[in-house]
Amino acid sequence: MMLWMSVVAWCQQLPTDGPLTIRPMLQQLGEQLLKGKTGSIVAINPANGEILCIATNTPQGSDVRQAIGKPQAPGSTFKTAQALTLLSEDIVTPATQVVCNNGVTDENIKVGCHQHRSPLALRDALAQSCNTWFLMTFASMINDNFIYSDKTEAINTWRSYMQSMGLGGPMHIDIAGEQGGLLAGADYLNRRYKNNWDGKTIWWAGMGQGDVTCTPLQLCNLAVTIANRGWFFVPHIHQGTKNQRYLTKRWTKVKKSAYQPVIEGMKMAVEKGTATCIRTTYPICGKTGTVENPGKDHSAFIGFAPMTDPKIAVSVYIEHGGFGADMAVPIAGLIIEAYLKGKLSPSSAAKAKQLTAKKTR
């Protein structure tokens, strides 16, 4: 029934489910911004898990599965979850610095990074989205034989943190068609690499590529967990639910102390890093993602606002949209402004018109 159908139209066909949490103005704006593109926009109220917007578009039209049933590489948006895990496990501190010379080379493997000053500590590594910082620190966790008995314990510990943030599996929202994703554990890696793997083999996961996939819904919920400094409600689209699944607060495994430096890094990303095009008077905290794939890169972003007492968390994922700052970031900025201000300013309305005219297919 929901094939090629917007989530609003689909849910409205279910008379017993009550009113929706969707904000019509926000949903309409999201659908407008996605015209001519393949992708999704998800917005959630961090305080209660209510889905405020779940706009999608595909070549065949709107399809809610684009947001909840199509796991893809999260790219650098995933670096927020990496940082939280590494801090919680004492692999790094906020002051840990890594040298980056436009990327990192290991034998015949080279992973590039854009130009920025070096070395960087955690907050700047998030703000500047340094691939080298996250590749090297993630590999050091998996190869650490002092904290962990072996690589199996290390990778499974890493995976358990990610799962606690709502990644890697269905959260069992109240919309049919939800899918999980991939978070490589020891069993999976032993099968894929015939037990011949270590931190360097899988280090692409440190920057949200390789053996990791997530849905846009999961990425928005990741932003919720950061906005709330460690907890979330299972996202849902029906108001006044009595189902305890959606009324029970879920806590991540992340140490409370890990959130502040990550949030500061996300704020720096908007103030002077990779997402400066949405810098504004109310502090937005965000993380860009440029997802490598055959053809033009995917454009991704997660964020929340305001920094204190957040009212909205957002994820935007535009297939073949280019750099994260090219399309996902400005779209997210408009969604956040429309929700917090109740409308778009004249300049933002003009920007929305320009973004609507941009096509990725």
Coordinates of C-alpha atoms in Angstrom, one line a residue:
M1 CA 0.0 0.0 0.0
M2 CA 2.8 2.4 0.8
L3 CA 4.8 1.8 -2.4
W4 CA 5.6 5.2 -4.0
M5 CA 3.5 6.9 -1.4
S6 CA 4.3 9.6 1.0
V7 CA 4.3 8.7 4.6
V8 CA 1.6 11.2 5.4
A9 CA -0.7 9.8 2.7
W10 CA 0.0 6.3 3.8
C11 CA -0.7 6.9 7.5
Q12 CA -3.8 8.9 6.8
Q13 CA -5.3 5.7 5.3
L14 CA -5.1 4.1 8.8
P15 CA -8.2 5.5 10.6
T16 CA -7.4 3.9 14.0
D17 CA -3.9 5.4 14.4
G18 CA -5.0 8.9 15.5
P19 CA -3.4 12.3 14.5
L20 CA 0.1 12.4 13.1
T21 CA 3.1 14.2 14.7
I22 CA 4.0 15.5 11.2
R23 CA 4.1 19.3 11.0
P24 CA 2.4 20.1 7.6
M25 CA 4.4 23.3 6.9
L26 CA 7.6 21.5 7.5
Q27 CA 6.6 18.4 5.5
Q28 CA 5.5 20.6 2.6
L29 CA 8.8 22.5 2.7
G30 CA 10.8 19.3 2.7
E31 CA 8.9 17.8 -0.2
Q32 CA 9.4 21.1 -2.1
L33 CA 13.2 21.1 -1.5
L34 CA 13.5 17.5 -2.7
K35 CA 12.0 18.1 -6.1
G36 CA 14.2 16.7 -8.9
K37 CA 16.3 14.9 -6.3
T38 CA 16.6 11.4 -4.8
G39 CA 16.8 11.6 -1.0
S40 CA 15.2 12.2 2.3
I41 CA 14.7 14.8 5.1
V42 CA 13.9 13.5 8.6
A43 CA 13.2 15.8 11.6
I44 CA 12.5 14.7 15.1
N45 CA 11.6 16.5 18.3
P46 CA 14.4 15.4 20.7
A47 CA 12.2 15.8 23.8
N48 CA 9.7 13.2 22.9
G49 CA 10.7 11.3 19.8
E50 CA 7.9 12.7 17.6
I51 CA 8.7 12.7 13.9
L52 CA 8.1 16.3 12.7
C53 CA 9.0 15.7 9.0
I54 CA 9.8 12.6 6.9
A55 CA 9.9 13.9 3.4
T56 CA 11.3 11.7 0.6
N57 CA 11.6 11.6 -3.2
T58 CA 12.8 9.1 -5.8
P59 CA 12.6 9.0 -9.6
Q60 CA 9.2 7.3 -9.1
G61 CA 7.9 9.8 -6.5
S62 CA 7.7 9.9 -2.8
D63 CA 8.6 6.6 -1.0
V64 CA 8.9 6.5 2.8
R65 CA 11.4 3.6 2.4
Q66 CA 13.9 6.1 1.2
A67 CA 14.2 7.3 4.8
I68 CA 13.5 4.2 6.8
G69 CA 14.3 1.2 4.6
K70 CA 17.4 2.0 2.5
P71 CA 20.6 1.8 4.5
Q72 CA 23.6 3.5 3.0
A73 CA 27.0 4.6 4.0
P74 CA 26.7 7.5 6.4
G75 CA 29.9 9.2 5.5
S76 CA 31.4 11.7 7.9
T77 CA 28.2 12.2 9.8
F78 CA 29.2 9.0 11.5
K79 CA 32.3 10.6 12.9
T80 CA 30.2 12.0 15.7
A81 CA 29.3 8.4 16.9
Q82 CA 33.0 7.4 16.5
A83 CA 34.2 10.3 18.6
L84 CA 31.6 9.5 21.4
T85 CA 32.8 5.8 21.4
L86 CA 36.5 6.6 21.4
L87 CA 36.1 9.1 24.2
S88 CA 34.0 6.7 26.3
E89 CA 36.6 3.9 25.9
D90 CA 39.5 6.2 26.8
I91 CA 41.1 5.6 23.4
V92 CA 41.3 9.4 23.0
T93 CA 40.8 12.5 25.0
P94 CA 39.6 15.9 23.6
A95 CA 43.2 16.9 23.4
T96 CA 44.4 14.0 21.3
Q97 CA 46.1 15.3 18.2
V98 CA 46.7 13.5 14.9
V99 CA 48.9 14.8 12.1
C100 CA 47.3 14.9 8.7
N101 CA 49.2 15.5 5.5
N102 CA 46.3 15.8 3.1
G103 CA 45.4 12.2 4.0
V104 CA 47.1 9.1 5.2
T105 CA 49.0 6.4 3.4
D106 CA 49.6 2.8 4.5
E107 CA 51.7 0.7 2.1
N108 CA 49.7 0.8 -1.1
I109 CA 46.5 2.4 0.4
K110 CA 46.0 6.1 0.5
V111 CA 42.9 7.9 1.9
G112 CA 42.8 11.6 1.0
C113 CA 41.7 14.5 3.2
H114 CA 41.0 18.1 2.3
Q115 CA 43.5 20.8 3.2
H116 CA 43.4 22.0 6.8
R117 CA 46.0 22.9 9.4
S118 CA 47.7 20.1 11.2
P119 CA 47.8 18.5 13.7
L120 CA 44.2 18.7 14.9
A121 CA 42.6 17.8 18.3
L122 CA 39.1 16.3 18.5
R123 CA 36.9 19.4 18.3
D124 CA 38.7 20.7 15.2
A125 CA 38.9 17.2 13.7
L126 CA 35.0 17.2 13.8
A127 CA 34.7 20.8 12.6
Q128 CA 37.1 20.2 9.7
S129 CA 36.0 16.6 9.2
C130 CA 39.5 15.2 9.2
N131 CA 39.5 11.7 7.7
T132 CA 43.0 10.9 9.0
W133 CA 42.1 11.7 12.6
F134 CA 39.2 9.2 12.6
L135 CA 40.8 6.5 10.5
M136 CA 43.9 6.4 12.8
T137 CA 42.1 6.6 16.1
F138 CA 39.5 3.9 15.1
A139 CA 42.3 1.6 13.9
S140 CA 44.1 2.2 17.2
M141 CA 41.0 1.1 19.2
I142 CA 40.6 -2.2 17.2
N143 CA 44.4 -3.0 17.4
D144 CA 44.6 -2.1 21.2
N145 CA 45.8 -5.3 22.9
F146 CA 46.1 -3.6 26.3
I147 CA 42.5 -2.5 26.8
Y148 CA 41.0 -5.4 25.0
S149 CA 42.0 -9.1 25.0
D150 CA 41.9 -9.3 21.2
K151 CA 40.4 -7.7 18.1
T152 CA 37.1 -9.6 18.6
E153 CA 36.5 -7.9 21.9
A154 CA 37.5 -4.6 20.5
I155 CA 35.2 -4.6 17.5
N156 CA 32.3 -6.1 19.4
T157 CA 32.7 -3.4 22.1
W158 CA 32.7 -0.7 19.3
R159 CA 29.5 -2.3 17.8
S160 CA 27.7 -2.3 21.2
Y161 CA 28.2 1.4 21.5
M162 CA 26.8 2.0 18.0
Q163 CA 23.8 -0.2 18.7
S164 CA 23.1 1.7 21.9
M165 CA 22.8 4.9 19.8
G166 CA 20.1 3.3 17.6
L167 CA 22.4 2.3 14.7
G168 CA 22.7 -1.0 12.9
G169 CA 19.2 -2.4 13.4
P170 CA 15.5 -1.5 13.2
M171 CA 14.3 0.7 16.1
H172 CA 10.8 -0.6 15.6
I173 CA 9.1 2.7 14.8
D174 CA 5.4 2.8 14.1
I175 CA 5.8 2.9 10.3
A176 CA 6.0 -0.4 8.3
G177 CA 9.0 -1.1 6.1
E178 CA 11.9 -0.1 8.5
Q179 CA 15.2 -1.8 7.8
G180 CA 18.4 -2.0 9.9
G181 CA 21.8 -1.5 8.4
L182 CA 25.3 -2.9 8.8
L183 CA 27.6 -2.6 11.8
A184 CA 30.4 -5.0 11.3
G185 CA 31.0 -7.3 14.3
A186 CA 33.6 -10.0 14.7
D187 CA 31.5 -12.8 13.2
Y188 CA 30.7 -10.8 10.0
L189 CA 34.4 -9.7 9.6
N190 CA 35.7 -13.2 10.1
R191 CA 33.4 -14.5 7.4
R192 CA 34.2 -11.6 5.0
Y193 CA 38.0 -11.5 5.5
K194 CA 38.5 -15.2 6.5
N195 CA 39.7 -14.0 9.9
N196 CA 42.5 -12.1 8.3
W197 CA 41.6 -8.5 9.4
D198 CA 42.7 -5.9 11.9
G199 CA 42.1 -2.2 12.5
K200 CA 43.7 -1.2 9.2
T201 CA 41.7 -3.6 7.2
I202 CA 38.4 -2.0 8.3
W203 CA 39.6 1.5 9.1
W204 CA 37.2 3.1 6.5
A205 CA 34.4 2.5 9.0
G206 CA 36.1 5.2 11.1
M207 CA 34.9 7.7 8.5
G208 CA 31.5 6.2 7.8
Q209 CA 32.5 4.1 4.7
G210 CA 33.1 0.4 4.2
D211 CA 31.5 -2.0 6.6
V212 CA 28.9 0.3 8.0
T213 CA 25.5 1.5 6.7
C214 CA 22.6 3.4 8.3
T215 CA 19.2 4.8 7.3
P216 CA 18.5 8.5 7.3
L217 CA 16.1 7.9 10.2
Q218 CA 18.9 6.3 12.2
L219 CA 21.2 9.2 11.5
C220 CA 18.5 11.7 12.7
N221 CA 18.1 9.7 15.8
L222 CA 21.9 9.8 16.3
A223 CA 21.6 13.6 16.3
V224 CA 18.8 13.2 18.8
T225 CA 21.0 11.2 21.2
I226 CA 23.7 13.9 21.0
A227 CA 21.2 16.7 21.4
N228 CA 19.9 15.0 24.6
R229 CA 23.4 14.2 25.9
G230 CA 22.8 10.4 25.9
W231 CA 19.1 9.4 25.5
F232 CA 16.3 9.1 23.1
F233 CA 12.7 7.9 22.6
V234 CA 12.0 5.5 19.8
P235 CA 10.9 7.7 16.9
H236 CA 7.1 7.6 16.2
I237 CA 4.6 9.3 14.0
H238 CA 1.4 9.0 15.9
Q239 CA 0.4 11.5 18.6
G240 CA -0.8 10.4 22.0
T241 CA 0.5 6.9 21.8
K242 CA 0.0 4.7 24.8
N243 CA 2.5 2.1 23.6
Q244 CA 5.3 2.0 26.2
R245 CA 7.8 1.3 23.4
Y246 CA 7.5 4.9 22.4
L247 CA 7.3 6.3 25.9
T248 CA 10.3 4.6 27.4
K249 CA 13.6 6.6 27.6
R250 CA 16.5 4.7 26.1
W251 CA 20.0 5.5 27.2
T252 CA 23.2 5.1 25.2
K253 CA 26.4 3.5 26.5
V254 CA 28.3 6.7 26.0
K255 CA 29.8 8.4 29.0
K256 CA 28.1 11.6 29.9
S257 CA 31.5 13.5 29.8
A258 CA 31.9 12.5 26.1
Y259 CA 29.1 14.6 24.8
Q260 CA 30.3 18.1 25.5
P261 CA 33.5 18.1 23.4
V262 CA 31.6 16.4 20.5
I263 CA 28.8 19.0 20.7
E264 CA 31.4 21.8 20.8
G265 CA 33.0 20.2 17.7
M266 CA 29.7 20.2 15.9
K267 CA 29.1 23.8 16.9
M268 CA 32.5 24.7 15.5
A269 CA 31.6 22.9 12.2
V270 CA 28.8 25.4 11.7
E271 CA 30.7 28.4 13.0
K272 CA 34.0 27.9 11.2
G273 CA 34.2 24.5 9.7
T274 CA 32.5 22.5 6.9
A275 CA 28.9 23.8 7.5
T276 CA 29.4 27.6 7.8
C277 CA 26.6 28.3 5.2
I278 CA 24.0 27.8 8.0
R279 CA 25.8 29.9 10.7
T280 CA 23.1 31.9 12.4
T281 CA 22.1 33.7 15.7
Y282 CA 20.7 30.6 17.3
P283 CA 23.5 28.0 17.7
I284 CA 23.2 25.0 15.3
C285 CA 25.4 22.0 16.0
G286 CA 26.0 19.9 12.9
K287 CA 28.2 17.4 11.0
T288 CA 28.5 17.2 7.3
G289 CA 29.0 14.1 5.3
T290 CA 30.3 13.6 1.8
V291 CA 29.7 9.9 0.9
E292 CA 31.9 8.4 -1.7
N293 CA 30.3 6.1 -4.2
P294 CA 30.3 5.4 -8.0
G295 CA 29.3 8.6 -9.7
K296 CA 28.8 11.9 -7.9
D297 CA 29.1 11.8 -4.1
H298 CA 26.1 11.8 -1.9
S299 CA 25.5 14.9 0.3
A300 CA 24.6 14.3 4.0
F301 CA 24.2 16.3 7.2
I302 CA 23.0 15.7 10.7
G303 CA 22.4 18.4 13.3
F304 CA 20.2 19.9 16.0
A305 CA 19.3 23.3 17.3
P306 CA 19.5 25.2 19.5
M307 CA 22.6 24.0 21.2
T308 CA 21.0 24.3 24.6
D309 CA 17.5 22.9 25.1
P310 CA 17.3 21.6 21.5
K311 CA 13.9 21.7 19.8
I312 CA 14.7 19.9 16.6
A313 CA 17.1 17.3 15.2
V314 CA 17.5 16.8 11.5
S315 CA 19.2 14.5 8.9
V316 CA 19.3 15.2 5.2
Y317 CA 20.6 12.7 2.7
I318 CA 20.7 13.6 -1.0
E319 CA 22.0 11.0 -3.4
H320 CA 24.5 12.4 -5.9
G321 CA 24.2 15.8 -4.2
G322 CA 28.0 16.4 -4.0
F323 CA 29.7 17.6 -0.9
G324 CA 27.8 17.7 2.3
A325 CA 27.9 21.5 2.2
D326 CA 26.6 21.7 -1.3
M327 CA 23.0 20.5 -0.8
A328 CA 22.4 18.7 2.5
V329 CA 23.6 21.5 4.8
P330 CA 21.6 24.4 3.3
I331 CA 18.4 22.2 3.1
A332 CA 18.8 21.3 6.8
G333 CA 19.3 25.0 7.7
L334 CA 16.0 25.9 6.1
I335 CA 14.1 23.1 7.8
I336 CA 15.6 24.2 11.2
E337 CA 14.7 27.8 10.6
A338 CA 11.2 27.1 9.5
Y339 CA 10.5 25.0 12.6
L340 CA 12.1 27.4 15.1
K341 CA 10.9 30.6 13.6
G342 CA 7.6 29.4 12.2
K343 CA 8.4 30.7 8.7
L344 CA 11.3 31.4 6.4
S345 CA 12.8 34.9 6.1
P346 CA 12.7 36.5 2.7
S347 CA 16.3 35.7 2.0
S348 CA 15.8 32.1 3.1
A349 CA 12.7 31.8 1.0
A350 CA 14.8 32.8 -2.0
K351 CA 17.4 30.3 -1.0
A352 CA 14.7 27.6 -0.8
K353 CA 13.6 28.5 -4.4
Q354 CA 17.1 28.2 -5.6
L355 CA 17.6 24.8 -3.9
T356 CA 14.3 23.5 -5.3
A357 CA 15.5 24.3 -8.8
K358 CA 18.6 22.3 -8.3
K359 CA 18.4 18.8 -9.7
T360 CA 20.5 15.7 -9.1
R361 CA 18.8 13.5 -11.8

